[in-house]
PDB file of C-alpha atoms in Angstrom:
ATOM      1  CA  VAL A   1      -5.541 112.368-104.357  1.00 71.00           C
ATOM      2  CA  GLU A   2      -9.021 112.268-105.795  1.00 84.00           C
ATOM      3  CA  HIS A   3     -10.355 108.808-105.989  1.00 93.00           C
ATOM      4  CA  PRO A   4     -12.882 107.736-108.669  1.00 96.00           C
ATOM      5  CA  LYS A   5     -16.451 107.294-107.507  1.00 96.00           C
ATOM      6  CA  ASP A   6     -19.197 104.796-108.299  1.00 97.00           C
ATOM      7  CA  ILE A   7     -21.430 106.045-111.086  1.00 96.00           C
ATOM      8  CA  VAL A   8     -24.352 105.054-113.190  1.00 95.00           C
ATOM      9  CA  VAL A   9     -24.493 106.387-116.839  1.00 95.00           C
ATOM     10  CA  ALA A  10     -26.909 105.936-119.617  1.00 94.00           C
ATOM     11  CA  ARG A  11     -25.523 104.075-122.727  1.00 93.00           C
ATOM     12  CA  ASN A  12     -23.901 106.264-125.279  1.00 94.00           C
ATOM     13  CA  GLU A  13     -23.547 109.245-122.807  1.00 95.00           C
ATOM     14  CA  PRO A  14     -20.137 110.751-121.907  1.00 97.00           C
ATOM     15  CA  VAL A  15     -18.786 110.014-118.402  1.00 97.00           C
ATOM     16  CA  THR A  16     -15.625 110.782-116.604  1.00 97.00           C
ATOM     17  CA  LEU A  17     -13.830 108.775-113.747  1.00 98.00           C
ATOM     18  CA  ASN A  18     -11.684 111.038-111.736  1.00 96.00           C
ATOM     19  CA  CYS A  19      -8.115 110.242-110.614  1.00 94.00           C
ATOM     20  CA  GLU A  20      -6.258 113.465-109.838  1.00 86.00           C
ATOM     21  CA  VAL A  21      -2.871 113.095-108.130  1.00 89.00           C
ATOM     22  CA  THR A  22       0.219 115.160-107.512  1.00 89.00           C
ATOM     23  CA  GLY A  23       3.819 114.219-107.087  1.00 90.00           C
ATOM     24  CA  ASP A  24       7.404 115.246-107.819  1.00 91.00           C
ATOM     25  CA  PRO A  25       8.341 114.112-110.346  1.00 92.00           C
ATOM     26  CA  GLU A  26       4.854 114.160-111.972  1.00 92.00           C
ATOM     27  CA  PRO A  27       3.338 110.643-111.798  1.00 95.00           C
ATOM     28  CA  MET A  28       2.171 108.706-114.761  1.00 94.00           C
ATOM     29  CA  ILE A  29      -1.368 107.452-114.602  1.00 95.00           C
ATOM     30  CA  ASP A  30      -2.516 104.010-115.715  1.00 96.00           C
ATOM     31  CA  TRP A  31      -6.140 102.796-115.507  1.00 97.00           C
ATOM     32  CA  TYR A  32      -7.390  99.289-115.026  1.00 98.00           C
ATOM     33  CA  LYS A  33     -10.847  97.640-115.486  1.00 97.00           C
ATOM     34  CA  ASP A  34     -11.592  94.353-113.798  1.00 97.00           C
ATOM     35  CA  GLY A  35      -7.797  93.796-113.350  1.00 97.00           C
ATOM     36  CA  LYS A  36      -6.821  94.479-116.939  1.00 97.00           C
ATOM     37  CA  PRO A  37      -5.151  97.668-118.359  1.00 96.00           C
ATOM     38  CA  VAL A  38      -7.631 100.084-120.085  1.00 96.00           C
ATOM     39  CA  SER A  39      -6.725 101.139-123.642  1.00 93.00           C
ATOM     40  CA  THR A  40      -7.100 104.798-124.432  1.00 94.00           C
ATOM     41  CA  ALA A  41      -6.726 107.137-127.377  1.00 89.00           C
ATOM     42  CA  PRO A  42      -4.376 108.139-128.922  1.00 83.00           C
ATOM     43  CA  MET A  43      -2.362 104.958-128.122  1.00 86.00           C
ATOM     44  CA  ASP A  44      -5.385 102.958-129.426  1.00 88.00           C
ATOM     45  CA  PRO A  45      -6.924 105.097-132.196  1.00 87.00           C
ATOM     46  CA  ARG A  46     -10.155 102.966-132.077  1.00 89.00           C
ATOM     47  CA  SER A  47     -10.635 103.691-128.325  1.00 92.00           C
ATOM     48  CA  HIS A  48     -13.601 105.910-127.155  1.00 95.00           C
ATOM     49  CA  ARG A  49     -11.765 106.455-123.872  1.00 96.00           C
ATOM     50  CA  VAL A  50      -9.309 109.269-123.324  1.00 96.00           C
ATOM     51  CA  LEU A  51      -6.765 109.790-120.644  1.00 95.00           C
ATOM     52  CA  LEU A  52      -7.021 113.503-119.527  1.00 94.00           C
ATOM     53  CA  PRO A  53      -4.016 115.600-118.678  1.00 92.00           C
ATOM     54  CA  ASN A  54      -5.048 115.537-114.934  1.00 92.00           C
ATOM     55  CA  GLY A  55      -5.166 111.709-115.061  1.00 94.00           C
ATOM     56  CA  SER A  56      -9.001 111.230-115.136  1.00 96.00           C
ATOM     57  CA  LEU A  57     -10.508 108.715-117.627  1.00 97.00           C
ATOM     58  CA  PHE A  58     -13.030 110.331-120.009  1.00 97.00           C
ATOM     59  CA  PHE A  59     -15.472 108.162-122.049  1.00 97.00           C
ATOM     60  CA  LEU A  60     -16.720 109.816-125.205  1.00 96.00           C
ATOM     61  CA  ARG A  61     -19.710 107.430-124.921  1.00 96.00           C
ATOM     62  CA  ALA A  62     -20.331 104.703-122.514  1.00 96.00           C
ATOM     63  CA  VAL A  63     -20.532 101.528-124.455  1.00 94.00           C
ATOM     64  CA  HIS A  64     -22.816  98.631-123.727  1.00 91.00           C
ATOM     65  CA  ASN A  65     -23.132  96.008-126.532  1.00 89.00           C
ATOM     66  CA  LYS A  66     -22.366  92.376-127.277  1.00 86.00           C
ATOM     67  CA  LYS A  67     -18.777  93.137-128.289  1.00 87.00           C
ATOM     68  CA  GLU A  68     -17.764  95.635-125.674  1.00 89.00           C
ATOM     69  CA  GLN A  69     -19.044  96.922-122.327  1.00 93.00           C
ATOM     70  CA  ASP A  70     -17.667  99.724-120.216  1.00 97.00           C
ATOM     71  CA  SER A  71     -19.568  98.466-117.108  1.00 96.00           C
ATOM     72  CA  GLY A  72     -16.993  97.200-114.523  1.00 97.00           C
ATOM     73  CA  VAL A  73     -14.777  97.999-111.631  1.00 98.00           C
ATOM     74  CA  TYR A  74     -12.066 100.573-112.295  1.00 98.00           C
ATOM     75  CA  TRP A  75      -9.093 102.005-110.515  1.00 97.00           C
ATOM     76  CA  CYS A  76      -5.987 104.025-111.336  1.00 96.00           C
ATOM     77  CA  VAL A  77      -2.390 103.674-110.434  1.00 96.00           C
ATOM     78  CA  ALA A  78      -0.008 106.704-110.228  1.00 95.00           C
ATOM     79  CA  SER A  79       3.675 105.954-110.420  1.00 95.00           C
ATOM     80  CA  ASN A  80       6.898 107.873-110.622  1.00 95.00           C
ATOM     81  CA  ALA A  81      10.510 107.378-109.365  1.00 95.00           C
ATOM     82  CA  ALA A  82       9.417 107.548-105.825  1.00 93.00           C
ATOM     83  CA  GLY A  83       6.982 104.694-106.082  1.00 94.00           C
ATOM     84  CA  SER A  84       3.353 104.019-106.947  1.00 94.00           C
ATOM     85  CA  ALA A  85      -0.123 104.428-105.437  1.00 93.00           C
ATOM     86  CA  GLN A  86      -3.381 102.805-106.304  1.00 95.00           C
ATOM     87  CA  SER A  87      -6.758 104.456-106.002  1.00 95.00           C
ATOM     88  CA  LYS A  88      -9.889 103.002-104.434  1.00 96.00           C
ATOM     89  CA  HIS A  89     -12.063 100.953-106.779  1.00 97.00           C
ATOM     90  CA  ALA A  90     -15.055 102.464-108.373  1.00 97.00           C
ATOM     91  CA  THR A  91     -17.889 100.716-110.158  1.00 97.00           C
ATOM     92  CA  LEU A  92     -19.117 102.039-113.543  1.00 97.00           C
ATOM     93  CA  VAL A  93     -22.663 100.879-114.478  1.00 96.00           C
ATOM     94  CA  VAL A  94     -23.888 101.514-118.042  1.00 95.00           C
ATOM     95  CA  ALA A  95     -27.671 101.625-118.032  1.00 93.00           C
ATOM     96  CA  VAL A  96     -29.740 100.832-121.137  1.00 86.00           C
ATOM     97  CA  ALA A  97     -33.013 102.698-121.561  1.00 69.00           C
ATOM     98  CA  GLU A  98     -35.911 100.630-122.769  1.00 66.00           C
ATOM     99  CA  ALA A  99     -39.268 102.275-123.708  1.00 56.00           C
ATOM    100  CA  THR A 100     -42.365 100.207-123.184  1.00 57.00           C
ATOM    101  CA  THR A 101     -45.815 101.474-124.219  1.00 54.00           C
ATOM    102  CA  ALA A 102     -47.813 101.861-121.029  1.00 59.00           C
ATOM    103  CA  SER A 103     -51.156 103.316-122.289  1.00 61.00           C
ATOM    104  CA  GLN A 104     -52.926 105.346-124.911  1.00 62.00           C
ATOM    105  CA  GLU A 105     -55.048 108.358-123.761  1.00 66.00           C
ATOM    106  CA  CYS A 106     -57.583 110.128-125.890  1.00 70.00           C
ATOM    107  CA  ASN A 107     -59.606 113.278-125.305  1.00 70.00           C
ATOM    108  CA  GLU A 108     -63.191 114.253-126.492  1.00 68.00           C
ATOM    109  CA  GLU A 109     -61.822 115.296-129.970  1.00 68.00           C
ATOM    110  CA  ASN A 110     -60.331 111.812-130.460  1.00 65.00           C
ATOM    111  CA  PHE A 111     -56.829 113.278-130.135  1.00 65.00           C
ATOM    112  CA  CYS A 112     -54.814 110.389-128.739  1.00 63.00           C
ATOM    113  CA  THR A 113     -51.242 110.280-127.232  1.00 58.00           C
ATOM    114  CA  GLN A 114     -49.294 107.324-126.192  1.00 54.00           C
ATOM    115  CA  VAL A 115     -47.725 107.420-122.827  1.00 55.00           C
ATOM    116  CA  PHE A 116     -44.341 105.598-122.593  1.00 51.00           C
ATOM    117  CA  LEU A 117     -42.796 104.187-119.431  1.00 51.00           C
ATOM    118  CA  HIS A 118     -39.018 104.452-119.604  1.00 50.00           C
ATOM    119  CA  GLN A 119     -37.017 101.957-117.708  1.00 51.00           C
ATOM    120  CA  LEU A 120     -33.307 101.679-117.066  1.00 53.00           C
ATOM    121  CA  ARG A 121     -31.722  98.185-117.322  1.00 55.00           C
ATOM    122  CA  THR A 122     -28.202  97.599-116.020  1.00 52.00           C
ATOM    123  CA  SER A 123     -25.793  94.745-116.509  1.00 50.00           C
ATOM    124  CA  LEU A 124     -24.613  95.012-113.009  1.00 49.00           C
ATOM    125  CA  PRO A 125     -26.416  95.071-109.677  1.00 48.00           C
ATOM    126  CA  LEU A 126     -26.681  98.624-108.365  1.00 49.00           C
ATOM    127  CA  PHE A 127     -24.680  99.744-105.396  1.00 46.00           C
ATOM    128  CA  GLY A 128     -25.823  98.636-101.994  1.00 45.00           C
TER     129      GLY A 128
END
């Protein structure tokens, strides 16, 4: 069994949470986020999440907006006729990059460049 791991990803970037299991008969994989089932394509054609053949959960882009956020605690459940098993929990944090002008630098020829300080903001506390 490969359990999902905590991960930080930039908003709109792809990310995969792993959940690889073996069993006979081959188990079905279901994913949960914060205690609720995760909808995936093609069952939900509007979803940006895809259940891969190996059971991993692939995000085409990590979402962080007012209507929807992918940040949260995830786990997978594998089940077949022999029973079910739940993975360890993993926290996905979607970071939002914000650019703030830090300074403007000019040389002798009055060629100026702006230096930007990039900062990541997250909606959840980082792991500790």
